[in-house]
């Protein structure tokens, strides 16, 4: 069983991403009572989240035999993307971390353990109520930007071309697409080859036409501000880092 909003807020069938939010910032104080287990420090549940999970398990014919599986499935923006679902403990992949919080058995696959360690699952009343995964861990630059070579990421954004591109995106591009929930960020600039690596997020990701329009707008604005720019690579659409949406002849 996937953990969807249908059993949290009265029948709205949404994906897990809609109910699992990411609140980053490990220094923020905990706002709920947390059950701390010395033997399982990967993920804890607040009382509210535990009750929601137990209520959902009670609706399952074999709820007593099921565990809450939590795993990282990729990245989304500056954070991780997650999948939460019920399955039998016997289905846990080899190397998984298994713990018990109250009456809830939790399974975290091995590849997700380090990325989730220290996290907590809360229940928030906002927006009709839902589960919120608070994770102090964030993706590495390489994880968040798989289309950009590691040596390019290491260059940073502080060079002269990168500094100009950041200003253009922040002051011209993003205000124009914010109403659609979209955002464009410069993740790297190769000052030597004059190549900009741009990542799109939010409402601009889902539609091919909107991506095309947005990429053309970014191209125009960046070229006007940086005439010497050779190429702009959209790492959102092309994980290999190829097929730039603008390449100077």
mmCIF file of C-alpha atoms in Angstrom:
data_model
loop_
_atom_site.group_PDB
_atom_site.id
_atom_site.type_symbol
_atom_site.label_atom_id
_atom_site.label_comp_id
_atom_site.label_asym_id
_atom_site.label_seq_id
_atom_site.Cartn_x
_atom_site.Cartn_y
_atom_site.Cartn_z
ATOM 1 C CA UNK A 1 0.000 0.000 0.000
ATOM 2 C CA UNK A 2 1.278 3.409 -0.940
ATOM 3 C CA UNK A 3 0.812 6.119 1.658
ATOM 4 C CA UNK A 4 -1.384 8.599 -0.186
ATOM 5 C CA UNK A 5 -3.498 11.503 0.956
ATOM 6 C CA UNK A 6 -6.604 9.366 0.467
ATOM 7 C CA UNK A 7 -6.456 8.058 3.994
ATOM 8 C CA UNK A 8 -5.246 11.280 5.555
ATOM 9 C CA UNK A 9 -7.593 13.938 4.279
ATOM 10 C CA UNK A 10 -10.836 12.381 3.258
ATOM 11 C CA UNK A 11 -10.450 10.811 -0.142
ATOM 12 C CA UNK A 12 -8.237 13.070 -2.247
ATOM 13 C CA UNK A 13 -6.142 10.703 -4.332
ATOM 14 C CA UNK A 14 -2.704 12.269 -4.504
ATOM 15 C CA UNK A 15 0.833 10.964 -4.847
ATOM 16 C CA UNK A 16 3.164 10.508 -1.866
ATOM 17 C CA UNK A 17 5.065 13.607 -2.915
ATOM 18 C CA UNK A 18 1.997 15.673 -2.059
ATOM 19 C CA UNK A 19 1.947 14.583 1.544
ATOM 20 C CA UNK A 20 5.648 14.304 2.216
ATOM 21 C CA UNK A 21 7.222 17.737 2.455
ATOM 22 C CA UNK A 22 10.859 18.496 3.120
ATOM 23 C CA UNK A 23 11.773 20.888 5.871
ATOM 24 C CA UNK A 24 15.498 21.443 5.819
ATOM 25 C CA UNK A 25 17.602 22.972 8.527
ATOM 26 C CA UNK A 26 18.852 20.589 11.170
ATOM 27 C CA UNK A 27 19.325 23.404 13.655
ATOM 28 C CA UNK A 28 15.606 24.081 13.937
ATOM 29 C CA UNK A 29 14.248 22.878 17.312
ATOM 30 C CA UNK A 30 11.913 19.900 17.368
ATOM 31 C CA UNK A 31 8.347 21.062 17.857
ATOM 32 C CA UNK A 32 6.807 17.686 18.708
ATOM 33 C CA UNK A 33 7.459 14.930 21.258
ATOM 34 C CA UNK A 34 9.815 12.462 19.643
ATOM 35 C CA UNK A 35 10.390 8.881 20.711
ATOM 36 C CA UNK A 36 14.151 8.401 20.645
ATOM 37 C CA UNK A 37 15.414 4.848 20.187
ATOM 38 C CA UNK A 38 19.064 4.171 20.922
ATOM 39 C CA UNK A 39 19.019 1.187 18.589
ATOM 40 C CA UNK A 40 17.407 3.003 15.639
ATOM 41 C CA UNK A 41 18.570 6.529 14.954
ATOM 42 C CA UNK A 42 17.669 6.683 11.270
ATOM 43 C CA UNK A 43 14.059 7.851 11.550
ATOM 44 C CA UNK A 44 11.751 8.666 14.455
ATOM 45 C CA UNK A 45 8.023 9.352 14.510
ATOM 46 C CA UNK A 46 6.229 12.054 16.419
ATOM 47 C CA UNK A 47 3.143 11.018 18.346
ATOM 48 C CA UNK A 48 0.899 12.527 15.675
ATOM 49 C CA UNK A 49 2.641 10.767 12.803
ATOM 50 C CA UNK A 50 2.695 7.470 14.674
ATOM 51 C CA UNK A 51 -1.052 7.648 15.268
ATOM 52 C CA UNK A 52 -1.712 8.352 11.587
ATOM 53 C CA UNK A 53 0.427 5.401 10.520
ATOM 54 C CA UNK A 54 -1.216 3.096 13.073
ATOM 55 C CA UNK A 55 -4.679 4.170 11.887
ATOM 56 C CA UNK A 56 -3.685 3.339 8.313
ATOM 57 C CA UNK A 57 -2.276 -0.033 9.360
ATOM 58 C CA UNK A 58 -5.520 -0.818 11.171
ATOM 59 C CA UNK A 59 -7.333 -0.540 7.833
ATOM 60 C CA UNK A 60 -5.153 -3.262 6.337
ATOM 61 C CA UNK A 61 -6.281 -6.879 6.562
ATOM 62 C CA UNK A 62 -2.778 -7.954 7.581
ATOM 63 C CA UNK A 63 -1.713 -4.728 9.252
ATOM 64 C CA UNK A 64 0.042 -6.510 12.112
ATOM 65 C CA UNK A 65 2.468 -8.053 9.622
ATOM 66 C CA UNK A 66 3.284 -4.819 7.789
ATOM 67 C CA UNK A 67 6.097 -2.330 8.253
ATOM 68 C CA UNK A 68 6.463 1.276 7.184
ATOM 69 C CA UNK A 69 9.050 1.435 4.401
ATOM 70 C CA UNK A 70 10.724 4.817 3.868
ATOM 71 C CA UNK A 71 13.271 5.343 1.120
ATOM 72 C CA UNK A 72 14.952 8.083 -0.873
ATOM 73 C CA UNK A 73 14.047 7.829 -4.551
ATOM 74 C CA UNK A 74 16.025 10.754 -5.936
ATOM 75 C CA UNK A 75 16.243 14.513 -5.578
ATOM 76 C CA UNK A 76 13.731 17.305 -5.904
ATOM 77 C CA UNK A 77 15.017 20.851 -5.933
ATOM 78 C CA UNK A 78 17.494 21.270 -3.086
ATOM 79 C CA UNK A 79 16.201 18.232 -1.185
ATOM 80 C CA UNK A 80 15.486 14.544 -1.547
ATOM 81 C CA UNK A 81 12.388 12.856 -2.978
ATOM 82 C CA UNK A 82 10.827 10.031 -0.974
ATOM 83 C CA UNK A 83 8.579 7.000 -1.165
ATOM 84 C CA UNK A 84 6.544 5.781 1.824
ATOM 85 C CA UNK A 85 4.578 2.541 1.688
ATOM 86 C CA UNK A 86 3.535 -0.531 3.665
ATOM 87 C CA UNK A 87 4.980 -3.955 2.991
ATOM 88 C CA UNK A 88 5.897 -7.084 4.911
ATOM 89 C CA UNK A 89 9.176 -6.950 6.795
ATOM 90 C CA UNK A 90 10.268 -10.057 4.913
ATOM 91 C CA UNK A 91 10.364 -7.919 1.762
ATOM 92 C CA UNK A 92 13.094 -5.691 3.187
ATOM 93 C CA UNK A 93 16.139 -5.703 0.878
ATOM 94 C CA UNK A 94 19.367 -7.119 2.261
ATOM 95 C CA UNK A 95 21.237 -4.545 4.328
ATOM 96 C CA UNK A 96 18.124 -2.565 5.276
ATOM 97 C CA UNK A 97 17.931 -0.834 8.647
ATOM 98 C CA UNK A 98 14.960 -2.122 10.632
ATOM 99 C CA UNK A 99 13.707 -0.548 13.855
ATOM 100 C CA UNK A 100 10.604 -0.187 15.982
ATOM 101 C CA UNK A 101 9.074 3.114 17.072
ATOM 102 C CA UNK A 102 6.204 2.469 19.445
ATOM 103 C CA UNK A 103 4.113 -0.129 17.656
ATOM 104 C CA UNK A 104 5.380 0.809 14.190
ATOM 105 C CA UNK A 105 8.087 -1.237 12.513
ATOM 106 C CA UNK A 106 10.208 0.921 10.209
ATOM 107 C CA UNK A 107 12.316 -0.312 7.304
ATOM 108 C CA UNK A 108 14.863 1.904 5.539
ATOM 109 C CA UNK A 109 16.703 0.333 2.569
ATOM 110 C CA UNK A 110 20.475 0.410 2.859
ATOM 111 C CA UNK A 111 20.979 3.029 0.132
ATOM 112 C CA UNK A 112 18.719 5.456 2.017
ATOM 113 C CA UNK A 113 20.105 5.026 5.539
ATOM 114 C CA UNK A 114 22.801 7.709 5.402
ATOM 115 C CA UNK A 115 20.472 10.082 3.553
ATOM 116 C CA UNK A 116 17.740 9.714 6.195
ATOM 117 C CA UNK A 117 19.750 9.369 9.397
ATOM 118 C CA UNK A 118 18.430 11.752 12.030
ATOM 119 C CA UNK A 119 15.112 12.371 10.237
ATOM 120 C CA UNK A 120 11.689 12.484 11.830
ATOM 121 C CA UNK A 121 8.197 11.979 10.466
ATOM 122 C CA UNK A 122 5.612 14.477 11.704
ATOM 123 C CA UNK A 123 1.939 15.105 11.183
ATOM 124 C CA UNK A 124 1.047 18.660 10.160
ATOM 125 C CA UNK A 125 -2.465 20.111 10.273
ATOM 126 C CA UNK A 126 -1.879 22.594 7.460
ATOM 127 C CA UNK A 127 -3.592 21.995 4.122
ATOM 128 C CA UNK A 128 -6.012 19.425 5.453
ATOM 129 C CA UNK A 129 -3.375 17.443 7.296
ATOM 130 C CA UNK A 130 -0.549 15.269 6.088
ATOM 131 C CA UNK A 131 2.720 13.596 6.923
ATOM 132 C CA UNK A 132 5.856 15.715 6.818
ATOM 133 C CA UNK A 133 9.321 14.227 6.611
ATOM 134 C CA UNK A 134 11.875 16.511 8.268
ATOM 135 C CA UNK A 135 15.330 15.584 7.043
ATOM 136 C CA UNK A 136 18.509 17.359 8.195
ATOM 137 C CA UNK A 137 20.403 15.835 5.273
ATOM 138 C CA UNK A 138 20.570 17.392 1.823
ATOM 139 C CA UNK A 139 21.830 16.023 -1.499
ATOM 140 C CA UNK A 140 25.428 16.602 -2.432
ATOM 141 C CA UNK A 141 25.933 18.915 -5.417
ATOM 142 C CA UNK A 142 26.724 15.835 -7.504
ATOM 143 C CA UNK A 143 23.480 14.108 -6.436
ATOM 144 C CA UNK A 144 21.358 17.185 -7.076
ATOM 145 C CA UNK A 145 22.947 17.951 -10.440
ATOM 146 C CA UNK A 146 23.775 14.663 -12.189
ATOM 147 C CA UNK A 147 24.112 16.364 -15.574
ATOM 148 C CA UNK A 148 27.038 18.521 -14.494
ATOM 149 C CA UNK A 149 30.588 17.137 -14.378
ATOM 150 C CA UNK A 150 32.027 17.124 -10.860
ATOM 151 C CA UNK A 151 34.989 19.245 -11.920
ATOM 152 C CA UNK A 152 32.604 21.885 -13.266
ATOM 153 C CA UNK A 153 30.553 21.920 -10.060
ATOM 154 C CA UNK A 154 33.768 22.441 -8.153
ATOM 155 C CA UNK A 155 34.342 25.680 -10.067
ATOM 156 C CA UNK A 156 31.433 27.296 -8.272
ATOM 157 C CA UNK A 157 29.472 30.329 -9.423
ATOM 158 C CA UNK A 158 31.774 33.124 -8.315
ATOM 159 C CA UNK A 159 33.518 33.812 -11.634
ATOM 160 C CA UNK A 160 32.618 36.903 -13.683
ATOM 161 C CA UNK A 161 30.292 35.082 -16.097
ATOM 162 C CA UNK A 162 28.669 33.052 -13.333
ATOM 163 C CA UNK A 163 28.020 36.155 -11.268
ATOM 164 C CA UNK A 164 26.273 37.856 -14.187
ATOM 165 C CA UNK A 165 24.196 34.776 -14.995
ATOM 166 C CA UNK A 166 23.012 34.454 -11.382
ATOM 167 C CA UNK A 167 21.830 38.068 -11.394
ATOM 168 C CA UNK A 168 19.999 37.597 -14.713
ATOM 169 C CA UNK A 169 18.185 34.504 -13.469
ATOM 170 C CA UNK A 170 17.324 35.989 -10.078
ATOM 171 C CA UNK A 171 16.259 39.431 -11.265
ATOM 172 C CA UNK A 172 14.797 38.785 -14.735
ATOM 173 C CA UNK A 173 13.941 35.139 -15.330
ATOM 174 C CA UNK A 174 12.600 33.947 -11.993
ATOM 175 C CA UNK A 175 10.261 36.877 -11.313
ATOM 176 C CA UNK A 176 8.651 36.275 -14.712
ATOM 177 C CA UNK A 177 7.966 32.580 -14.074
ATOM 178 C CA UNK A 178 7.254 32.678 -10.340
ATOM 179 C CA UNK A 179 3.499 32.996 -10.902
ATOM 180 C CA UNK A 180 3.592 29.579 -12.596
ATOM 181 C CA UNK A 181 5.524 28.034 -9.726
ATOM 182 C CA UNK A 182 8.653 27.750 -11.824
ATOM 183 C CA UNK A 183 12.259 28.519 -11.111
ATOM 184 C CA UNK A 184 15.567 28.440 -12.984
ATOM 185 C CA UNK A 185 18.913 28.180 -11.222
ATOM 186 C CA UNK A 186 22.487 28.312 -12.398
ATOM 187 C CA UNK A 187 24.161 25.246 -10.920
ATOM 188 C CA UNK A 188 27.557 25.730 -12.553
ATOM 189 C CA UNK A 189 29.445 27.932 -14.975
ATOM 190 C CA UNK A 190 32.496 26.809 -16.902
ATOM 191 C CA UNK A 191 34.259 30.127 -17.289
ATOM 192 C CA UNK A 192 36.846 28.629 -19.657
ATOM 193 C CA UNK A 193 34.423 27.142 -22.193
ATOM 194 C CA UNK A 194 31.784 29.785 -21.424
ATOM 195 C CA UNK A 195 29.139 27.141 -20.753
ATOM 196 C CA UNK A 196 26.263 27.691 -18.330
ATOM 197 C CA UNK A 197 24.491 24.755 -16.654
ATOM 198 C CA UNK A 198 20.890 25.656 -15.795
ATOM 199 C CA UNK A 199 18.359 23.614 -13.834
ATOM 200 C CA UNK A 200 14.593 24.148 -14.015
ATOM 201 C CA UNK A 201 12.250 23.281 -11.173
ATOM 202 C CA UNK A 202 8.666 23.750 -10.041
ATOM 203 C CA UNK A 203 5.823 24.266 -12.488
ATOM 204 C CA UNK A 204 8.154 24.581 -15.465
ATOM 205 C CA UNK A 205 9.196 20.941 -15.384
ATOM 206 C CA UNK A 206 5.998 19.164 -16.351
ATOM 207 C CA UNK A 207 5.142 20.504 -19.793
ATOM 208 C CA UNK A 208 7.354 20.183 -22.866
ATOM 209 C CA UNK A 209 6.004 23.388 -24.409
ATOM 210 C CA UNK A 210 6.546 25.369 -21.218
ATOM 211 C CA UNK A 211 10.107 24.062 -21.034
ATOM 212 C CA UNK A 212 10.701 25.070 -24.640
ATOM 213 C CA UNK A 213 9.306 28.557 -24.074
ATOM 214 C CA UNK A 214 11.245 28.945 -20.862
ATOM 215 C CA UNK A 215 14.489 27.736 -22.390
ATOM 216 C CA UNK A 216 14.113 30.206 -25.242
ATOM 217 C CA UNK A 217 13.501 32.996 -22.734
ATOM 218 C CA UNK A 218 16.539 32.036 -20.701
ATOM 219 C CA UNK A 219 18.646 31.868 -23.841
ATOM 220 C CA UNK A 220 17.614 35.353 -24.904
ATOM 221 C CA UNK A 221 18.151 36.951 -21.504
ATOM 222 C CA UNK A 222 21.502 35.307 -20.892
ATOM 223 C CA UNK A 223 22.807 36.122 -24.381
ATOM 224 C CA UNK A 224 21.823 39.761 -23.997
ATOM 225 C CA UNK A 225 23.704 39.983 -20.703
ATOM 226 C CA UNK A 226 26.632 37.741 -21.706
ATOM 227 C CA UNK A 227 27.335 38.064 -25.463
ATOM 228 C CA UNK A 228 30.364 35.783 -25.211
ATOM 229 C CA UNK A 229 28.313 32.892 -23.832
ATOM 230 C CA UNK A 230 28.901 29.762 -25.956
ATOM 231 C CA UNK A 231 26.286 27.331 -24.660
ATOM 232 C CA UNK A 232 23.569 26.848 -22.071
ATOM 233 C CA UNK A 233 22.921 23.268 -20.977
ATOM 234 C CA UNK A 234 19.590 22.348 -19.413
ATOM 235 C CA UNK A 235 20.566 19.713 -16.847
ATOM 236 C CA UNK A 236 16.919 19.237 -15.885
ATOM 237 C CA UNK A 237 16.036 17.640 -19.217
ATOM 238 C CA UNK A 238 19.362 16.103 -20.198
ATOM 239 C CA UNK A 239 20.986 14.176 -17.375
ATOM 240 C CA UNK A 240 23.978 13.407 -19.589
ATOM 241 C CA UNK A 241 24.798 17.099 -19.796
ATOM 242 C CA UNK A 242 24.418 17.077 -23.565
ATOM 243 C CA UNK A 243 21.961 18.650 -26.036
ATOM 244 C CA UNK A 244 22.144 22.289 -24.987
ATOM 245 C CA UNK A 245 19.034 24.317 -25.701
ATOM 246 C CA UNK A 246 21.337 27.037 -26.966
ATOM 247 C CA UNK A 247 24.718 26.554 -28.572
ATOM 248 C CA UNK A 248 26.544 29.447 -30.177
ATOM 249 C CA UNK A 249 27.587 28.814 -33.768
#
